[in-house]
Amino acid sequence: MSKHLLFAWLFTSIGFSVFSQKALTDKVNVWELRSAWPEAATAATSSTVNITFSRSVVSDDSTHLYVTQKIHEELICLDNSGGAFVNAVGYDDNSEIKSFNLYDEEGKLNNYQALTSRQTYEENGIFYSDAKIFAYSFPLEKIGARSSYELEKKFNDVKYVTSFYFHENYPTLEKTISFSIPSWMQVELRELNFKGYEISRGIKTDTQTGNKVYSYTLKNIPADKSEPYQPGPTYVLPHILILSKAYTDKQGEEHKLFNSTADLYGWYSSLVKTTGNDRNVLKPLVDKLLTGRESDKDKIETLFYWVQDNIRYIAFEDGIAGFRPASCQKVFSNRYGDCKGMANLLKEMLLLAGYDARLTWLGTKHIAYNYAIPTIAVDNHMICTVILGGRKYFLDPTETYISFGDLAHRIQGREVIIEDGDKFIVERTPDFPKERNKIETHNQIRLQGEQLIGRRKEFYNGEAKTQILRGYNSTKSERKEEALRDFIIGKDKNISIQNMHFSNMEDRSSVLQFDYDFTLKNHVLDVGSEIYVTIDHEQEFKNSELDSTRLKDYVYNYKYYLVKKTELEIPAGYRVTHMPDDMLQVYPDFTFKITFRQDGNKIFYRKEISVDNAVIGKNEFKDWNNTIKELKYIYDDQIELSK
Amino acid sequence: MMIRLNCQSRVWALFCLALVFSLPGAYSQENIFGGLDPDFDLKDVPDKWKNESAVILCQKTTCLFDKSYAPGYGNSITQKEVTRKRIKLLDRAAVEEYSEFYFVATKDLGVRIIKPDGSIEVIDLKDAVPVARNVSIPGVYKSASGWEKEYKKLAIAGLEPNDIIDYFNIIKHTYYMTTGEYVFPEVILSLENSFPAVKQKYEFNVDQELYFNFRSLNGAPEMEGGLAAEEGLKFYSFTDTSREKLKDERWSYIYRSTPTIKFQVVYRADPRVPTEYLLGKAGELKTSVSKEEIALKANELIFAKNKSIDKLSKMILKYLSSHKELASGSDIAKASYYLYRNVKFTNGVNNFGNDDRLFVACLARVFDKKKIAYQVMSAVPRQIGTLESLVLKDELIWFLKLSESGTFLCAPSINANFGDVFSGIEGAEAYQVGVSKSKELLSADKILIPVSTMEQNGESDKIEVGLNPEMDYITVSHVKTVRGHSRESFESAIIYGDSRSAPERYNFQVSPDMSGMYEQKRKRMERFKSYVAEDFDLLKYEDFTLLKSGRYEDEPNIEYSEKYKIKGLLKKAGSNYIFHAGRLIGTQVEIGEGEMKRSYEVYSDCPRSFYNEVSVIIPDGYIVKGIEKLTMKVSTEAGSFSSEAWMDGKILKFRTSKIYFHNFERNKDWGKMVQFLDAAYDFTEARILLKRTE
């Protein structure tokens, strides 16, 4: 035994059962599994997840509720790559991994072959959190090799037990998730995304504990394949949401947990009350910023933009800090904060300025739930709402370079709860139409030999505008001009631009504009008697055909709306002998319109493309792909000018 | 191990060899900020750098290597490095870069912000948090050796443009010597950083009982000092001022084109015991290496006592004795070379440090037994430096030269052939050390390793194209031949994954596990498919056949054929089609507008040539117009691109050649490269018209 493995064995052996498991003697046809799941290196032939609610009395008036999750999984190797099975389970300050045991095919304890480790884990965009992973791996090297393992995780606080999923990143022949719920515990098991899956349900009573055991079984579960631009898992994968509503202690007294949204808000609100804000620290700044500002809009805008520009988004989600905002004075002094800290600072600044500003909780579009479901899984973001003249303005200071009145796509149309003392207001953020993100380009071009030369104007709004401003202003000074050129012409060596003018790159309220002269090579073919011209060299969406075998909807980052107008001057002595076809494809979620018109010595090309709701559903893939094929056909066609 | 880095990523590299204990030093809390260091008086940015993102006002690195002895513990060396940087952040990008500050978890650190009004805010370090393992550490903070695994990070509060961030960190380790030799890692670093530097200073306090190699090159300041300092130490330093920032330019060797320093410190218990390191005298700065020293090292290398050499040379000799047909010196040398390659990539034999040293020692032993005359060679790869600037052991590459034929034998890569020279030493000077039959050294002479020719390296492609009747895709039948050093980029794709199943003519009868062969072929096909998909809109990849693996000296080229269907090269033009024929030669180097200005010399591995012969069967009912667009010719002193096209009945034929004449160009000649590279790029944009005749 190597030293490495010895340590692993010592580590994983602590606190483990010494009993053997039953041998894996059930007949599994590995070749059938390989044929069903050819890309999988490993499959689970059986997987059970048992969740049990328990309580322990801490004192006469305090009860500790906890939940144990026991996983037992039997695995089989499906290829000869000589690899290992590698997996990980997440935990945090409110949960712990109690044990891990590996068993061989005979059912004998085999922990010396397992490598386990506990590691901190950083989620994208979170500077620091209490999230950790328990990683485990063991050899599964030859086709047909089998092993099983048990893992026990304990949740020390019931409100952090939110949901359980069937899918793993490897296929599973059969998986059962069961919940053992004592009579003193009120839990609602909310079944989500079950439609389309044959999930069998069972209820029985555990004769030993008297607990009701609710079980859900799903067979032949493919690996959850990560697909680019996929919706969040809460939209697509079948799962069970745990709504812990109340419990009764041993004295028979009932205690509410999250029975309703009011309970959820009550907890959030209790945390906000302990923030310890000292807004007076901000007063000199607010006074200074608002000097000479007259209108409400001007004042609110000034404070909103100051937080955007001067407070960096750095998120600490360490334990309760994941739910309680940092104090306004701390965020101000640090010049950084997470969404809660930034929202709280902005709220306090607005209050100092005399406005009715309030903290606001919401889930971004990544989460499918709304506030009808009382769980902490419903939201992941905080903004600030200012109520002015009876109207609510939603301000998200984490979105740099967004203008007052605008909202990032990710928080549009979302249900929010706005603080209102001991009560709360449920609202919905506005859902802006595609026009908010309009990109418009105007080209006036003519031929010069085999080059196209002309002048171009570009107008950007909404999401595209904020992205450009953000990118430009975060680029190193000496690279800014080059970065702007790169943005405009991309990596296309065929274009060169001159005489570029652009609008104020700090101004987030106006339309962002560029205009410049350009020369375009290699898009004209002159064969003497005829000239062939590619009028649209950018050919947006040309390569946007979607994989028809894709399993999930395709989710764009935001609603897209492009209008492109080009005027091509026909050279003297030439006539138009061919123009590509027009195109008109209008569907509920997307539109493609292209027209070519000749008027006098000019050809007028107009293109309009929109992805109206930022999602192309699976059921729309066929129409979408046919549309893209037609688009490519038009893009590939040329204007023919003949002498 | 050699560490190559530039200043901005410089975190001291610490190692412990197997028998040396490394203990972290105490958490020292030295107050670096408290001292009044005149080097850090600088506050202003020179006008020429006002538009930079940030400017290093001053950075200073002070290294201590202090040997001591304590009863019961024996000899120990304390290594300490204090690094301090004062950087003026001029824009938001710089603020962003420094607002999340990473540092090695166990080391001392101090960070403070100097505001434009001169007020100072000391950053509280208690809020530092551990960095999760799934996070990659930004290069500027990363430990160069990779030895330091645990990092912390800190959100720097209150940072704004025009602030100065002033920080230091201290790394201190004490190593207890249990072996006769302890070697601190070699360091090579460019004095150009990611930001321009007003001033940078390096100081070394080195125990007089230690060996200290140092060299500055390419205009880096010379080391000064060497005077005895306190408690048996010697003090050295140099100061560099007004240094421009590092430029990101393709085909550059930064240690050849930028001011660079290199150094190493070594401890030896007994100077009489031979060492493979290039050491001078303890307590004296060593800045060069003589040919006599190289001759001595060559001698020590070929007579080194080592089990790996014994085992491997005996295996080869045993094989040779059972293959009497291998009688000539040339046959024996070839067999020895390929047997070494075979065992290297099947069993793994390397526990003798660098592979080149094992190779030389092992084959020298075989050649001695078989009475084959040879010379021991050593050179410094062009990417690092020259023999003239040599000062560190690992700069050298060792290889052999057969006296009779003059063939060079370098430690093989998986696909290398007998006589292949490592491209990195072509055109470099090398020392040639003769060895007499009585095992006495004759001499060490300098020779120039010849540069291979443009014809020896490169690729040749034969491409046959058919257009489908609906004109919506084309079928391609492609045969590629890869020559010389150009094979190196294909090696990992040819012998994919499991080197045990590589075909061999000479082998030790190691029975390779062939179970992975099918999988390897499948993956290889997938890999070549992905290469095509990078260049074209791939519809279907139909076949890949490896015709020649290029693993034998009589068939040294890699050759393969493939068939595929691609879309996107035919564009409708009314009833005609525009055929993007130029694209068939594959993606070419694209020199962007920002690359036109060149600061550094242009280096590449070797001269090389790329040829394409393309045949396109034109479907009935079409004629070709615009064929002249496929004819180009650009030739400069640096290289050339030419193409010609013609019709052969119904077949459009064109051939192209792109040739890099040299493996080096002066920066002033960059434009001469751009000319032919642009021509090749323009060719890929060339289109012709397929005009309908019916």
mmCIF file of N, CA and C in Angstrom, chain B residues 41-123:
data_model
loop_
_atom_site.group_PDB
_atom_site.id
_atom_site.type_symbol
_atom_site.label_atom_id
_atom_site.label_comp_id
_atom_site.label_asym_id
_atom_site.label_seq_id
_atom_site.Cartn_x
_atom_site.Cartn_y
_atom_site.Cartn_z
ATOM 1 N N ASP B 41 11.122 56.309 -2.664
ATOM 2 C CA ASP B 41 10.660 57.693 -2.582
ATOM 3 C C ASP B 41 9.857 58.112 -3.811
ATOM 4 N N LEU B 42 9.979 57.338 -4.881
ATOM 5 C CA LEU B 42 9.350 57.723 -6.149
ATOM 6 C C LEU B 42 7.832 57.749 -6.036
ATOM 7 N N LYS B 43 7.234 58.790 -6.550
ATOM 8 C CA LYS B 43 5.775 58.897 -6.515
ATOM 9 C C LYS B 43 5.185 59.244 -7.887
ATOM 10 N N ASP B 44 6.028 59.840 -8.731
ATOM 11 C CA ASP B 44 5.505 60.384 -9.986
ATOM 12 C C ASP B 44 5.788 59.478 -11.177
ATOM 13 N N VAL B 45 4.854 59.509 -12.103
ATOM 14 C CA VAL B 45 4.972 58.721 -13.324
ATOM 15 C C VAL B 45 5.597 59.603 -14.406
ATOM 16 N N PRO B 46 6.635 59.132 -15.075
ATOM 17 C CA PRO B 46 7.207 59.930 -16.169
ATOM 18 C C PRO B 46 6.153 60.194 -17.252
ATOM 19 N N ASP B 47 6.259 61.329 -17.887
ATOM 20 C CA ASP B 47 5.264 61.726 -18.890
ATOM 21 C C ASP B 47 5.068 60.680 -19.972
ATOM 22 N N LYS B 48 6.157 60.024 -20.354
ATOM 23 C CA LYS B 48 6.051 59.070 -21.468
ATOM 24 C C LYS B 48 5.126 57.891 -21.122
ATOM 25 N N TRP B 49 4.860 57.691 -19.824
ATOM 26 C CA TRP B 49 4.015 56.556 -19.431
ATOM 27 C C TRP B 49 2.677 56.989 -18.845
ATOM 28 N N LYS B 50 2.295 58.224 -19.098
ATOM 29 C CA LYS B 50 1.042 58.726 -18.514
ATOM 30 C C LYS B 50 -0.184 57.964 -19.009
ATOM 31 N N ASN B 51 -0.078 57.415 -20.229
ATOM 32 C CA ASN B 51 -1.241 56.713 -20.776
ATOM 33 C C ASN B 51 -1.208 55.215 -20.542
ATOM 34 N N GLU B 52 -0.270 54.771 -19.737
ATOM 35 C CA GLU B 52 -0.223 53.343 -19.409
ATOM 36 C C GLU B 52 -1.325 53.018 -18.392
ATOM 37 N N SER B 53 -1.625 51.735 -18.270
ATOM 38 C CA SER B 53 -2.622 51.308 -17.296
ATOM 39 C C SER B 53 -2.076 51.441 -15.875
ATOM 40 N N ALA B 54 -0.808 51.101 -15.723
ATOM 41 C CA ALA B 54 -0.148 51.204 -14.420
ATOM 42 C C ALA B 54 1.347 51.302 -14.672
ATOM 43 N N VAL B 55 2.052 51.842 -13.702
ATOM 44 C CA VAL B 55 3.509 51.962 -13.822
ATOM 45 C C VAL B 55 4.135 51.504 -12.507
ATOM 46 N N ILE B 56 5.143 50.674 -12.623
ATOM 47 C CA ILE B 56 5.876 50.258 -11.425
ATOM 48 C C ILE B 56 6.827 51.402 -11.074
ATOM 49 N N LEU B 57 6.592 52.029 -9.949
ATOM 50 C CA LEU B 57 7.478 53.126 -9.538
ATOM 51 C C LEU B 57 8.799 52.549 -9.052
ATOM 52 N N CYS B 58 8.691 51.491 -8.275
ATOM 53 C CA CYS B 58 9.906 50.804 -7.842
ATOM 54 C C CYS B 58 9.563 49.392 -7.427
ATOM 55 N N GLN B 59 10.391 48.445 -7.780
ATOM 56 C CA GLN B 59 10.266 47.101 -7.212
ATOM 57 C C GLN B 59 11.649 46.623 -6.826
ATOM 58 N N LYS B 60 11.686 45.947 -5.720
ATOM 59 C CA LYS B 60 12.980 45.568 -5.171
ATOM 60 C C LYS B 60 12.879 44.155 -4.614
ATOM 61 N N THR B 61 13.834 43.351 -4.975
ATOM 62 C CA THR B 61 13.873 41.979 -4.488
ATOM 63 C C THR B 61 15.196 41.776 -3.766
ATOM 64 N N THR B 62 15.118 41.359 -2.533
ATOM 65 C CA THR B 62 16.325 41.108 -1.749
ATOM 66 C C THR B 62 16.352 39.643 -1.352
ATOM 67 N N CYS B 63 17.421 38.963 -1.785
ATOM 68 C CA CYS B 63 17.523 37.525 -1.537
ATOM 69 C C CYS B 63 18.652 37.254 -0.547
ATOM 70 N N LEU B 64 18.369 36.384 0.375
ATOM 71 C CA LEU B 64 19.381 35.972 1.349
ATOM 72 C C LEU B 64 19.547 34.459 1.261
ATOM 73 N N PHE B 65 20.795 34.019 1.175
ATOM 74 C CA PHE B 65 21.113 32.589 1.277
ATOM 75 C C PHE B 65 22.175 32.476 2.367
ATOM 76 N N ASP B 66 21.769 32.029 3.508
ATOM 77 C CA ASP B 66 22.652 32.083 4.676
ATOM 78 C C ASP B 66 22.833 30.683 5.249
ATOM 79 N N LYS B 67 24.065 30.208 5.203
ATOM 80 C CA LYS B 67 24.345 28.872 5.727
ATOM 81 C C LYS B 67 24.709 28.984 7.199
ATOM 82 N N SER B 68 24.225 28.037 7.970
ATOM 83 C CA SER B 68 24.624 28.021 9.377
ATOM 84 C C SER B 68 24.714 26.583 9.865
ATOM 85 N N TYR B 69 25.271 26.433 11.045
ATOM 86 C CA TYR B 69 25.453 25.103 11.617
ATOM 87 C C TYR B 69 24.961 25.137 13.054
ATOM 88 N N ALA B 70 24.236 24.110 13.416
ATOM 89 C CA ALA B 70 23.801 24.022 14.810
ATOM 90 C C ALA B 70 24.016 22.595 15.285
ATOM 91 N N PRO B 71 24.624 22.409 16.445
ATOM 92 C CA PRO B 71 24.852 21.057 16.949
ATOM 93 C C PRO B 71 23.520 20.304 17.037
ATOM 94 N N GLY B 72 23.554 19.094 16.594
ATOM 95 C CA GLY B 72 22.332 18.289 16.633
ATOM 96 C C GLY B 72 21.499 18.409 15.382
ATOM 97 N N TYR B 73 21.618 19.527 14.704
ATOM 98 C CA TYR B 73 20.849 19.730 13.473
ATOM 99 C C TYR B 73 21.726 19.726 12.228
ATOM 100 N N GLY B 74 23.009 19.989 12.424
ATOM 101 C CA GLY B 74 23.932 20.012 11.301
ATOM 102 C C GLY B 74 23.825 21.309 10.519
ATOM 103 N N ASN B 75 24.210 21.207 9.257
ATOM 104 C CA ASN B 75 24.196 22.399 8.407
ATOM 105 C C ASN B 75 22.773 22.731 7.954
ATOM 106 N N SER B 76 22.518 23.986 7.874
ATOM 107 C CA SER B 76 21.223 24.405 7.341
ATOM 108 C C SER B 76 21.440 25.664 6.503
ATOM 109 N N ILE B 77 20.513 25.889 5.604
ATOM 110 C CA ILE B 77 20.561 27.132 4.823
ATOM 111 C C ILE B 77 19.220 27.832 4.976
ATOM 112 N N THR B 78 19.298 29.072 5.344
ATOM 113 C CA THR B 78 18.086 29.885 5.412
ATOM 114 C C THR B 78 17.992 30.691 4.129
ATOM 115 N N GLN B 79 16.905 30.500 3.478
ATOM 116 C CA GLN B 79 16.667 31.269 2.263
ATOM 117 C C GLN B 79 15.520 32.230 2.535
ATOM 118 N N LYS B 80 15.761 33.452 2.222
ATOM 119 C CA LYS B 80 14.723 34.453 2.472
ATOM 120 C C LYS B 80 14.668 35.395 1.271
ATOM 121 N N GLU B 81 13.473 35.676 0.857
ATOM 122 C CA GLU B 81 13.328 36.644 -0.221
ATOM 123 C C GLU B 81 12.315 37.693 0.190
ATOM 124 N N VAL B 82 12.708 38.918 0.134
ATOM 125 C CA VAL B 82 11.800 40.020 0.417
ATOM 126 C C VAL B 82 11.542 40.739 -0.907
ATOM 127 N N THR B 83 10.298 40.791 -1.278
ATOM 128 C CA THR B 83 9.938 41.502 -2.513
ATOM 129 C C THR B 83 9.018 42.656 -2.161
ATOM 130 N N ARG B 84 9.356 43.808 -2.634
ATOM 131 C CA ARG B 84 8.465 44.950 -2.418
ATOM 132 C C ARG B 84 8.199 45.614 -3.763
ATOM 133 N N LYS B 85 6.944 45.988 -3.956
ATOM 134 C CA LYS B 85 6.576 46.670 -5.199
ATOM 135 C C LYS B 85 5.726 47.886 -4.869
ATOM 136 N N ARG B 86 5.997 48.943 -5.599
ATOM 137 C CA ARG B 86 5.167 50.141 -5.471
ATOM 138 C C ARG B 86 4.677 50.469 -6.879
ATOM 139 N N ILE B 87 3.378 50.335 -7.062
ATOM 140 C CA ILE B 87 2.814 50.446 -8.414
ATOM 141 C C ILE B 87 1.744 51.529 -8.432
ATOM 142 N N LYS B 88 1.866 52.418 -9.359
ATOM 143 C CA LYS B 88 0.859 53.467 -9.522
ATOM 144 C C LYS B 88 -0.204 52.947 -10.483
ATOM 145 N N LEU B 89 -1.441 52.926 -10.007
ATOM 146 C CA LEU B 89 -2.551 52.412 -10.817
ATOM 147 C C LEU B 89 -3.214 53.587 -11.509
ATOM 148 N N LEU B 90 -3.155 53.580 -12.813
ATOM 149 C CA LEU B 90 -3.602 54.774 -13.530
ATOM 150 C C LEU B 90 -5.017 54.663 -14.093
ATOM 151 N N ASP B 91 -5.513 53.457 -14.219
ATOM 152 C CA ASP B 91 -6.872 53.344 -14.765
ATOM 153 C C ASP B 91 -7.654 52.251 -14.053
ATOM 154 N N ARG B 92 -8.900 52.106 -14.448
ATOM 155 C CA ARG B 92 -9.774 51.139 -13.772
ATOM 156 C C ARG B 92 -9.327 49.710 -14.000
ATOM 157 N N ALA B 93 -8.757 49.456 -15.180
ATOM 158 C CA ALA B 93 -8.300 48.093 -15.460
ATOM 159 C C ALA B 93 -7.239 47.683 -14.444
ATOM 160 N N ALA B 94 -6.346 48.611 -14.128
ATOM 161 C CA ALA B 94 -5.300 48.305 -13.150
ATOM 162 C C ALA B 94 -5.895 48.134 -11.760
ATOM 163 N N VAL B 95 -6.870 48.957 -11.449
ATOM 164 C CA VAL B 95 -7.541 48.826 -10.143
ATOM 165 C C VAL B 95 -8.197 47.457 -10.036
ATOM 166 N N GLU B 96 -8.867 47.057 -11.113
ATOM 167 C CA GLU B 96 -9.498 45.733 -11.115
ATOM 168 C C GLU B 96 -8.465 44.646 -10.883
ATOM 169 N N GLU B 97 -7.336 44.775 -11.563
ATOM 170 C CA GLU B 97 -6.303 43.744 -11.487
ATOM 171 C C GLU B 97 -5.785 43.585 -10.055
ATOM 172 N N TYR B 98 -5.680 44.692 -9.352
ATOM 173 C CA TYR B 98 -5.103 44.621 -8.001
ATOM 174 C C TYR B 98 -6.147 44.595 -6.897
ATOM 175 N N SER B 99 -7.411 44.665 -7.252
ATOM 176 C CA SER B 99 -8.413 44.696 -6.190
ATOM 177 C C SER B 99 -8.625 43.319 -5.578
ATOM 178 N N GLU B 100 -8.267 42.282 -6.307
ATOM 179 C CA GLU B 100 -8.282 40.937 -5.723
ATOM 180 C C GLU B 100 -6.845 40.462 -5.693
ATOM 181 N N PHE B 101 -6.290 40.450 -4.523
ATOM 182 C CA PHE B 101 -4.851 40.288 -4.351
ATOM 183 C C PHE B 101 -4.570 38.885 -3.803
ATOM 184 N N TYR B 102 -3.754 38.125 -4.502
ATOM 185 C CA TYR B 102 -3.440 36.747 -4.103
ATOM 186 C C TYR B 102 -2.037 36.690 -3.513
ATOM 187 N N PHE B 103 -1.832 35.764 -2.597
ATOM 188 C CA PHE B 103 -0.484 35.572 -2.073
ATOM 189 C C PHE B 103 -0.338 34.168 -1.508
ATOM 190 N N VAL B 104 0.906 33.705 -1.483
ATOM 191 C CA VAL B 104 1.186 32.368 -0.953
ATOM 192 C C VAL B 104 0.784 32.347 0.517
ATOM 193 N N ALA B 105 0.012 31.328 0.889
ATOM 194 C CA ALA B 105 -0.714 31.383 2.156
ATOM 195 C C ALA B 105 0.170 31.506 3.386
ATOM 196 N N THR B 106 1.365 30.956 3.344
ATOM 197 C CA THR B 106 2.135 30.899 4.584
ATOM 198 C C THR B 106 3.134 32.043 4.709
ATOM 199 N N LYS B 107 3.090 32.967 3.806
ATOM 200 C CA LYS B 107 4.130 33.989 3.806
ATOM 201 C C LYS B 107 3.674 35.329 4.373
ATOM 202 N N ASP B 108 4.664 36.080 4.825
ATOM 203 C CA ASP B 108 4.381 37.412 5.350
ATOM 204 C C ASP B 108 3.975 38.352 4.213
ATOM 205 N N LEU B 109 3.149 39.266 4.545
ATOM 206 C CA LEU B 109 2.651 40.181 3.530
ATOM 207 C C LEU B 109 2.285 41.509 4.178
ATOM 208 N N GLY B 110 2.516 42.562 3.488
ATOM 209 C CA GLY B 110 2.044 43.864 3.932
ATOM 210 C C GLY B 110 1.536 44.611 2.709
ATOM 211 N N VAL B 111 0.369 45.221 2.810
ATOM 212 C CA VAL B 111 -0.194 45.949 1.675
ATOM 213 C C VAL B 111 -0.686 47.301 2.185
ATOM 214 N N ARG B 112 -0.371 48.332 1.467
ATOM 215 C CA ARG B 112 -0.920 49.631 1.836
ATOM 216 C C ARG B 112 -1.212 50.427 0.568
ATOM 217 N N ILE B 113 -2.106 51.354 0.722
ATOM 218 C CA ILE B 113 -2.511 52.193 -0.404
ATOM 219 C C ILE B 113 -2.083 53.622 -0.100
ATOM 220 N N ILE B 114 -1.418 54.226 -1.054
ATOM 221 C CA ILE B 114 -1.055 55.636 -0.901
ATOM 222 C C ILE B 114 -1.965 56.441 -1.825
ATOM 223 N N LYS B 115 -2.772 57.268 -1.216
ATOM 224 C CA LYS B 115 -3.751 58.054 -1.964
ATOM 225 C C LYS B 115 -3.056 59.243 -2.650
ATOM 226 N N PRO B 116 -3.688 59.806 -3.673
ATOM 227 C CA PRO B 116 -3.057 60.941 -4.368
ATOM 228 C C PRO B 116 -2.709 62.098 -3.426
ATOM 229 N N ASP B 117 -3.469 62.253 -2.320
ATOM 230 C CA ASP B 117 -3.145 63.346 -1.394
ATOM 231 C C ASP B 117 -2.028 62.968 -0.426
ATOM 232 N N GLY B 118 -1.453 61.793 -0.593
ATOM 233 C CA GLY B 118 -0.330 61.373 0.245
ATOM 234 C C GLY B 118 -0.737 60.587 1.469
ATOM 235 N N SER B 119 -2.035 60.526 1.747
ATOM 236 C CA SER B 119 -2.461 59.753 2.920
ATOM 237 C C SER B 119 -2.269 58.258 2.659
ATOM 238 N N ILE B 120 -2.013 57.553 3.751
ATOM 239 C CA ILE B 120 -1.687 56.132 3.618
ATOM 240 C C ILE B 120 -2.740 55.292 4.335
ATOM 241 N N GLU B 121 -3.238 54.276 3.635
ATOM 242 C CA GLU B 121 -4.185 53.341 4.248
ATOM 243 C C GLU B 121 -3.555 51.963 4.248
ATOM 244 N N VAL B 122 -3.363 51.425 5.444
ATOM 245 C CA VAL B 122 -2.780 50.087 5.549
ATOM 246 C C VAL B 122 -3.909 49.070 5.464
ATOM 247 N N ILE B 123 -3.728 48.088 4.626
ATOM 248 C CA ILE B 123 -4.779 47.095 4.412
ATOM 249 C C ILE B 123 -4.712 46.032 5.503
#
